[in-house]
Coordinates of C-alpha atoms and ligand atoms in Angstrom, one line a residue:
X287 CA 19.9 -30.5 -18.7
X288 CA 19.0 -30.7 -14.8
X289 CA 18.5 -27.3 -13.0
X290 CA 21.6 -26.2 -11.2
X291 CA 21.1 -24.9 -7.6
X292 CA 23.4 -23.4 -5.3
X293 CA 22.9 -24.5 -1.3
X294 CA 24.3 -22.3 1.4
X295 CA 24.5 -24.2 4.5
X296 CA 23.9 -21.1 7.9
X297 CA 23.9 -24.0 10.2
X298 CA 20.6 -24.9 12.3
X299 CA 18.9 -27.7 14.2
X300 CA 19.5 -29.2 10.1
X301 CA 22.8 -29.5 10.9
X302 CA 22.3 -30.3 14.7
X303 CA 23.4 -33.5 16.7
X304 CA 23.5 -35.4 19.9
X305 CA 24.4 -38.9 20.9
X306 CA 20.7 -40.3 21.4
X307 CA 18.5 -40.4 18.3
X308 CA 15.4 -40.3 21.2
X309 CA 16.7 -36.5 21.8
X310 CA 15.2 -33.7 20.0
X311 CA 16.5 -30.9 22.2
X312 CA 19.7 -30.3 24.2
X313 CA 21.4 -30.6 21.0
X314 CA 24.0 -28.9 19.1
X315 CA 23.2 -26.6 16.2
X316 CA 25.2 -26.2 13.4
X317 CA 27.6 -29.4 14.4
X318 CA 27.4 -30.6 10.6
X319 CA 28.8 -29.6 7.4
X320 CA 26.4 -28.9 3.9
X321 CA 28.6 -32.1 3.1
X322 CA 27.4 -34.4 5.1
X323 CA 23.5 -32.7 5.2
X324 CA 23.5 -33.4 1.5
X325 CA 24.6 -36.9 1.5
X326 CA 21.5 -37.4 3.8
X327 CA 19.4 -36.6 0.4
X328 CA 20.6 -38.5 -2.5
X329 CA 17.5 -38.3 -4.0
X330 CA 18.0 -34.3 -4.7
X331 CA 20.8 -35.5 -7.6
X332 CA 18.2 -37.4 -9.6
X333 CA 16.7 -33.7 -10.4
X334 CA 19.2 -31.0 -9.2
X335 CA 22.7 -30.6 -9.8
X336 CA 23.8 -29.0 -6.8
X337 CA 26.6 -27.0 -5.9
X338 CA 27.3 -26.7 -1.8
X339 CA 28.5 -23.3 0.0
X340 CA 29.2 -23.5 3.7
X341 CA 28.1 -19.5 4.5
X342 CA 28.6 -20.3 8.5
X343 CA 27.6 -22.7 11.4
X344 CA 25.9 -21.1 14.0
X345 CA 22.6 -21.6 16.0
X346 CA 20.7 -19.1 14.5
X347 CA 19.6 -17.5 17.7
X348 CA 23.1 -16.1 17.5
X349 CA 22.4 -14.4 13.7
X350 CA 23.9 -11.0 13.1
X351 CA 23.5 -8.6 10.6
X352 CA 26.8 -9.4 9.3
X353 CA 26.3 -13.0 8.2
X354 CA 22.8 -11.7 6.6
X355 CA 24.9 -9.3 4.9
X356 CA 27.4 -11.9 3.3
X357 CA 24.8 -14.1 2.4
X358 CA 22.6 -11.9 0.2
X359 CA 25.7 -10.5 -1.4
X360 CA 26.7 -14.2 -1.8
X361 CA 23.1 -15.1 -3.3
X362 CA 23.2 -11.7 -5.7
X363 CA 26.5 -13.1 -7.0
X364 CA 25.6 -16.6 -7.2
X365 CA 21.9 -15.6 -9.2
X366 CA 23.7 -13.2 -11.7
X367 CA 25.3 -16.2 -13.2
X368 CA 23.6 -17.8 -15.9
X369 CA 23.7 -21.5 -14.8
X370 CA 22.6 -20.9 -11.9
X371 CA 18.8 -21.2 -11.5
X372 CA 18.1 -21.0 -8.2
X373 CA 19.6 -20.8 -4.1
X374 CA 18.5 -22.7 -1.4
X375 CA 19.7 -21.3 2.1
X376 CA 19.4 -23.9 5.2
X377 CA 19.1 -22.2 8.3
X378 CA 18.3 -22.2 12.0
X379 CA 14.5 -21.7 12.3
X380 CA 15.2 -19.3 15.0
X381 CA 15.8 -16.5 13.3
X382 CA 15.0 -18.0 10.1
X383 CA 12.3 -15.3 9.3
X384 CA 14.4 -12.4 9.6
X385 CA 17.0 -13.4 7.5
X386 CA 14.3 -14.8 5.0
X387 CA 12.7 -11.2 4.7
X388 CA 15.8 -9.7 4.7
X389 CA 16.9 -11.8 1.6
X390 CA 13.3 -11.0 0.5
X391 CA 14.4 -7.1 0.2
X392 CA 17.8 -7.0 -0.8
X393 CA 18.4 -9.9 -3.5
X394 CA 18.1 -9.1 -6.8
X395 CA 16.8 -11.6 -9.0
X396 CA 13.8 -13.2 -9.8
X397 CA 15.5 -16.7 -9.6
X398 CA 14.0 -18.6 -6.7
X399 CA 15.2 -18.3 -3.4
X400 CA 14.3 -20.6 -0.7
X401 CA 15.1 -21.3 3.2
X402 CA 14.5 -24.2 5.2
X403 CA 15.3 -25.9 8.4
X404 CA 14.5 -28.3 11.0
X405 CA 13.2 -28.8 14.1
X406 CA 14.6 -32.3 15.3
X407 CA 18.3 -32.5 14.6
X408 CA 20.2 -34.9 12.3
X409 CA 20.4 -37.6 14.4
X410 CA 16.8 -37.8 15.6
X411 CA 15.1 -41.4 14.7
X412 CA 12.9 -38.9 12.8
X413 CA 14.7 -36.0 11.8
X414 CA 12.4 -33.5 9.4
X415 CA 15.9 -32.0 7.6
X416 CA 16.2 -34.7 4.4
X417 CA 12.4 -33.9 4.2
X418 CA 12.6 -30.2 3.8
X419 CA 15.7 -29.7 2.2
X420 CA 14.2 -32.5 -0.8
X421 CA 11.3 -30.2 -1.0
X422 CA 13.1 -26.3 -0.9
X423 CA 15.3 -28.0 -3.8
X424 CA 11.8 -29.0 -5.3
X425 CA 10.9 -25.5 -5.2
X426 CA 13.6 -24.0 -6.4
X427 CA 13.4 -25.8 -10.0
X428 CA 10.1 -25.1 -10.0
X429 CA 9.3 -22.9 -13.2
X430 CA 6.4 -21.5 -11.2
X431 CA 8.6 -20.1 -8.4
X432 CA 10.2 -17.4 -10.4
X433 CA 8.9 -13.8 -8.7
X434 CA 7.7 -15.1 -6.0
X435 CA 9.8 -13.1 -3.5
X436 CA 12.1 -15.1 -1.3
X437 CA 10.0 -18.5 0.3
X438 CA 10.3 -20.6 3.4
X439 CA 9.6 -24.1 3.1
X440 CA 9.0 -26.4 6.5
X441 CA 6.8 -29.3 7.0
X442 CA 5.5 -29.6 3.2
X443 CA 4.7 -25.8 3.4
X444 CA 5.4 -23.5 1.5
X445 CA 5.3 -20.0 3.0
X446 CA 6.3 -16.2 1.9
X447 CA 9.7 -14.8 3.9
X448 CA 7.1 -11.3 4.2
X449 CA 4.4 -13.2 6.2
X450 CA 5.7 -16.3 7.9
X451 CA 6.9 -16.9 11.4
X452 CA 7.8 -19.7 13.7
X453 CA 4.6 -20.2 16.2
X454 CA 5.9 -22.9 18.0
X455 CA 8.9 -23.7 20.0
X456 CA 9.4 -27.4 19.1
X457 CA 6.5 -29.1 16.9
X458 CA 7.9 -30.2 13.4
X459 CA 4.8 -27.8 12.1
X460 CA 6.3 -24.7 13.3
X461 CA 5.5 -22.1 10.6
X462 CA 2.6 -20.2 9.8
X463 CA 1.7 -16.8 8.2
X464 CA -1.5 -15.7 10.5
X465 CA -3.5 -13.7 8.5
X466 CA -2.4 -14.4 5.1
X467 CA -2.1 -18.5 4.8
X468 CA 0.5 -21.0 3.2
X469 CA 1.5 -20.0 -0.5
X470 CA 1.2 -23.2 -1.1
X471 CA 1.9 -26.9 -0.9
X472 CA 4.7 -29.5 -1.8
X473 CA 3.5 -33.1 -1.7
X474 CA 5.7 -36.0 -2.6
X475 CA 7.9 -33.2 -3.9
X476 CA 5.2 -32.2 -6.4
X477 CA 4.7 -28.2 -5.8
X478 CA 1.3 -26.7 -5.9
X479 CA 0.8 -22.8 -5.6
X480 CA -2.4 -21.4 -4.4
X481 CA -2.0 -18.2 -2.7
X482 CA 0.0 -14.7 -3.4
X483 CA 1.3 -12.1 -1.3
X484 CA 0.5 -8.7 -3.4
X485 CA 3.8 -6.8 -1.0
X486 CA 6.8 -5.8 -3.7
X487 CA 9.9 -7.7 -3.0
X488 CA 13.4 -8.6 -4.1
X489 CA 14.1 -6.3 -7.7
X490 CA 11.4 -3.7 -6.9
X491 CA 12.4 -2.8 -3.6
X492 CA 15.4 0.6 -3.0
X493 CA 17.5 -1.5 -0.7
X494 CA 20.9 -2.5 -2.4
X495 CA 23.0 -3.6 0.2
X496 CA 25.9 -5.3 -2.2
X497 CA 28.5 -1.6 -1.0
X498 CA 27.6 -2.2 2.2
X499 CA 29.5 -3.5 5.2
X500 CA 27.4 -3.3 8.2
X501 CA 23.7 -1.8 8.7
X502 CA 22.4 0.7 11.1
X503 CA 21.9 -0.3 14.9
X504 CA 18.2 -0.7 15.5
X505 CA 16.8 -2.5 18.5
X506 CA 13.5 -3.6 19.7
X507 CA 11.6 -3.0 22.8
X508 CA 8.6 -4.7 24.1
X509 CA 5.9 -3.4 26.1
X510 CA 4.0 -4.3 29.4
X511 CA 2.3 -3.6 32.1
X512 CA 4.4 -1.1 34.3
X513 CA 6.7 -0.2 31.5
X514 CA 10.1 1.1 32.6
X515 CA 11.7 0.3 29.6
X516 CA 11.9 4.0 28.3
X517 CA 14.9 4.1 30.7
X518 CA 16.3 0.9 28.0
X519 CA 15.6 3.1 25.2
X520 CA 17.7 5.7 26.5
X521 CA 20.3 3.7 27.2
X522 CA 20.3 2.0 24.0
X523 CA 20.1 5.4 21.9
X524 CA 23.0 6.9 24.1
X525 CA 24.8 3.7 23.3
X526 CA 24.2 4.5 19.4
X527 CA 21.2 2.9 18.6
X528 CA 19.5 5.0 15.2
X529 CA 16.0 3.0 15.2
X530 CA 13.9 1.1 17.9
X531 CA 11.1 -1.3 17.1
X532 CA 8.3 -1.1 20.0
X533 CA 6.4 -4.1 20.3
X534 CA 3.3 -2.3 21.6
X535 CA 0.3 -4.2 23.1
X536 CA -2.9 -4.5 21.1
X537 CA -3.2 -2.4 18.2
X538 CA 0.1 -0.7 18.7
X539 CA -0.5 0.9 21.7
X540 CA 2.6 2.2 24.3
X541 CA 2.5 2.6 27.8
X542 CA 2.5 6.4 28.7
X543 CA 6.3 6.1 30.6
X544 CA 7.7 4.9 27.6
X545 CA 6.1 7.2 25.2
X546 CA 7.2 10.4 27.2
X547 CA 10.9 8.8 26.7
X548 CA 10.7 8.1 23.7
X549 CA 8.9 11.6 22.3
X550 CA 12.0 13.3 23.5
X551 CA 14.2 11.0 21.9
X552 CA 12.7 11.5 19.0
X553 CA 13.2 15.0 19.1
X554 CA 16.9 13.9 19.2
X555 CA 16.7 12.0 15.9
X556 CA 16.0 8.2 17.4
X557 CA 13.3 7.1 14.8
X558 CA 10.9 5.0 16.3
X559 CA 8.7 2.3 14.4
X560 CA 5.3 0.7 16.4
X561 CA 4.3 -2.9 15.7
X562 CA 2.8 -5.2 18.3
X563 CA 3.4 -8.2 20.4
X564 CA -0.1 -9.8 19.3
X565 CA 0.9 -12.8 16.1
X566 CA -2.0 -11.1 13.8
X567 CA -3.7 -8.0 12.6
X568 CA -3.0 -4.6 11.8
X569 CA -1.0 -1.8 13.8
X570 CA -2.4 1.4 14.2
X571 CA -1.7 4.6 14.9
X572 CA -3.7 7.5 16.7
X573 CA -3.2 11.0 14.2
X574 CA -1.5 12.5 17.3
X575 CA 1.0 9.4 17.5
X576 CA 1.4 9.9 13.6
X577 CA 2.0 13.8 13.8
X578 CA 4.9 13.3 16.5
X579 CA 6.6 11.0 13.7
X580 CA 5.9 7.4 15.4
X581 CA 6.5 4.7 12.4
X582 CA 3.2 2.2 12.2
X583 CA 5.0 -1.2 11.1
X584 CA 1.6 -1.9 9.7
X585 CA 1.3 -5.9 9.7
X586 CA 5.1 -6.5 10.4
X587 CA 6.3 -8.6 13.7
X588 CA 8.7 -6.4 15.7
X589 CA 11.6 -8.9 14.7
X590 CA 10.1 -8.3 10.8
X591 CA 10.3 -4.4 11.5
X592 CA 13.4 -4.4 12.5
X593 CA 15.1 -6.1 8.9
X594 CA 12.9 -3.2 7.2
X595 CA 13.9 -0.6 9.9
X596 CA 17.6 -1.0 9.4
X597 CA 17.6 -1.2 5.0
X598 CA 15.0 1.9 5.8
X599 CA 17.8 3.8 7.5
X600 CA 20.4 2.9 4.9
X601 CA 18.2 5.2 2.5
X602 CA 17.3 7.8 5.0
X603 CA 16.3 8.6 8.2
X604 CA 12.6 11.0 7.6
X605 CA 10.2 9.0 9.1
X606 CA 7.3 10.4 6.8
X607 CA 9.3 8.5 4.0
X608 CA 10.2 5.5 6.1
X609 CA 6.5 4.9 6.7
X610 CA 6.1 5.2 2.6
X611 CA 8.6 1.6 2.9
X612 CA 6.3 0.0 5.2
X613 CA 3.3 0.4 3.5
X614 CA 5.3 -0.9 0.7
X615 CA 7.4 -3.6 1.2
Ligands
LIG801 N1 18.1 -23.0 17.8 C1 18.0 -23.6 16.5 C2 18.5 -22.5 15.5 O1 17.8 -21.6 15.2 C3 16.6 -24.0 16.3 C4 16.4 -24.6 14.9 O2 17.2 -24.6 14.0 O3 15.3 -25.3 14.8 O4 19.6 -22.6 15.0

């Protein structure tokens, strides 16, 4: 019997169009249904029986927490049913790291869960959607993708939702994971592994979100030369933000006008998590920025931090034990 996979359609450049098939921007996202994306990919029935779920139809620029939240609870359904063996989600590529590592931490299963996109829409004289959505169906009847965490497929790659980000604004090879590489490959939709990424996921992770109906506000801020954004963070955290992300420069580091805002915030109960604008390497954190309860976001992007900031605060808010879930997860 074929593997049965469920595809949730988000929306996306996959389901983008515009009257020119020369154009590959100034198009509109999310213009076409999971119908019509599928019938682009016969091939996918000679392997897959597929069953088609329209979550939303948005450019995912415009993602919120709230459509995250429906589809893992849609996807822990969907993978508690036996004859389902796997989910493939098609998304913007936008934002489609975030909601990739949020599905990494909050589905429960270790059925395969994959996202992919595209950067040229549907009507480009060489869209990359049939492409990637044949391959993310690949991988998720692969036997070999069971416990992998959630994955991102693009441009034959195969990449971990914990590591990967979008590094380019418009080339078809988008994706990368700097520091920890590909997982692994899919050529002429034949899947080869090479790579693991040792962070827990999915099952072993606290974060059960299926109760829940919205998530704690946390924001990010980014830092620069000059920095007046402490006057931002106050704002936000009068206006009822919980956590902040800080994209620091370098290592990590703050500039000293936002730091003196934020120490007194924090004194207020604002929990604050450091990462960094740089792609690659570690945060870290001086013992004096650790003692005053600052949150090193360790190898997590600022827009990464954030997904593991808010589930963080759904547990708790002690920053000692929020820094135990980013060395973690
Ligand atoms: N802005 C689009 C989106 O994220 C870009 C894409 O899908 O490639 O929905």
């Amino acid at each position: 019997m074929k593997p049965k996979i469920a595809i949730l359609a988000t929306g996306g450049t996959i389901a983008g169009t515009i009257d020119s098939a020369i154009a590959t921007t100034g198009y509109k996202a999310g213009a076409l249904n999971i119908e019509v994306l599928l019938d682009a990919v016969p091939q996918i029935k000679e392997f897959a029986t597929i069953i088609g779920y329209q979550i939303s139809n948005i450019d995912s620029s415009s993602m919120s927490n709230e459509i995250q939240l429906n589809l893992a609870k849609k996807i822990n359904k969907l993978l508690i049913e036996d004859e389902i063996d796997g989910v493939v989600v098609t998304h913007g590529t936008d934002t489609m790291e975030e909601s990739a590592y949020f599905l990494n931490l909050t589905v429960k299963s270790d059925k395969p869960v994959v996202l992919t996109g595209a950067m040229r829409p549907a009507t480009s004289m060489s869209a990359d959607g049939p492409k990637n959505l044949y391959n993310a169906v690949a991988l998720a009847t692969n036997e070999k993708s069971k416990n992998k965490g959630v994955m991102i497929v693009m441009n034959d790659r195969i990449l971990s939702a914990r590591t990967a980000t979008k590094t380019h604004t418009l080339n078809l090879d988008a994706f990368f994971s700097p520091d920890f590489g590909d997982l692994g490959y899919i050529l002429d939709g034949k899947v080869y592994f090479y790579n693991t990424i040792e962070k827990l996921h999915t099952k072993n992770t606290p974060f059960n979100i299926d109760n829940l109906e919205n998530l704690p506000k946390v924001d990010i801020l980014y830092s620069y030369s000059d920095d007046g954004s402490g006057i931002a963070a106050k704002a936000l955290f009068d206006n009822g933000t919980q956590g902040l992300v800080i994209a620091g420069s370098g290592s990590g580091n703050i500039h000293q006008n936002q730091k003196n805002i934020l120490k007194d915030l924090m004194k207020k109960n604002l929990i604050v998590a450091v990462s960094s604008r740089i792609q690659a390497g570690q945060v870290v954190l001086s013992k004096e920025d650790e003692d005053l309860g600052f949150i090193c976001a360790q190898d997590l992007n600022p827009q990464k931090a954030r997904i593991l900031l808010m589930l963080s605060l759904t547990k708790n808010n002690n920053s000692k034990k929020i820094q135990e879930y980013f060395k973690i997860y």
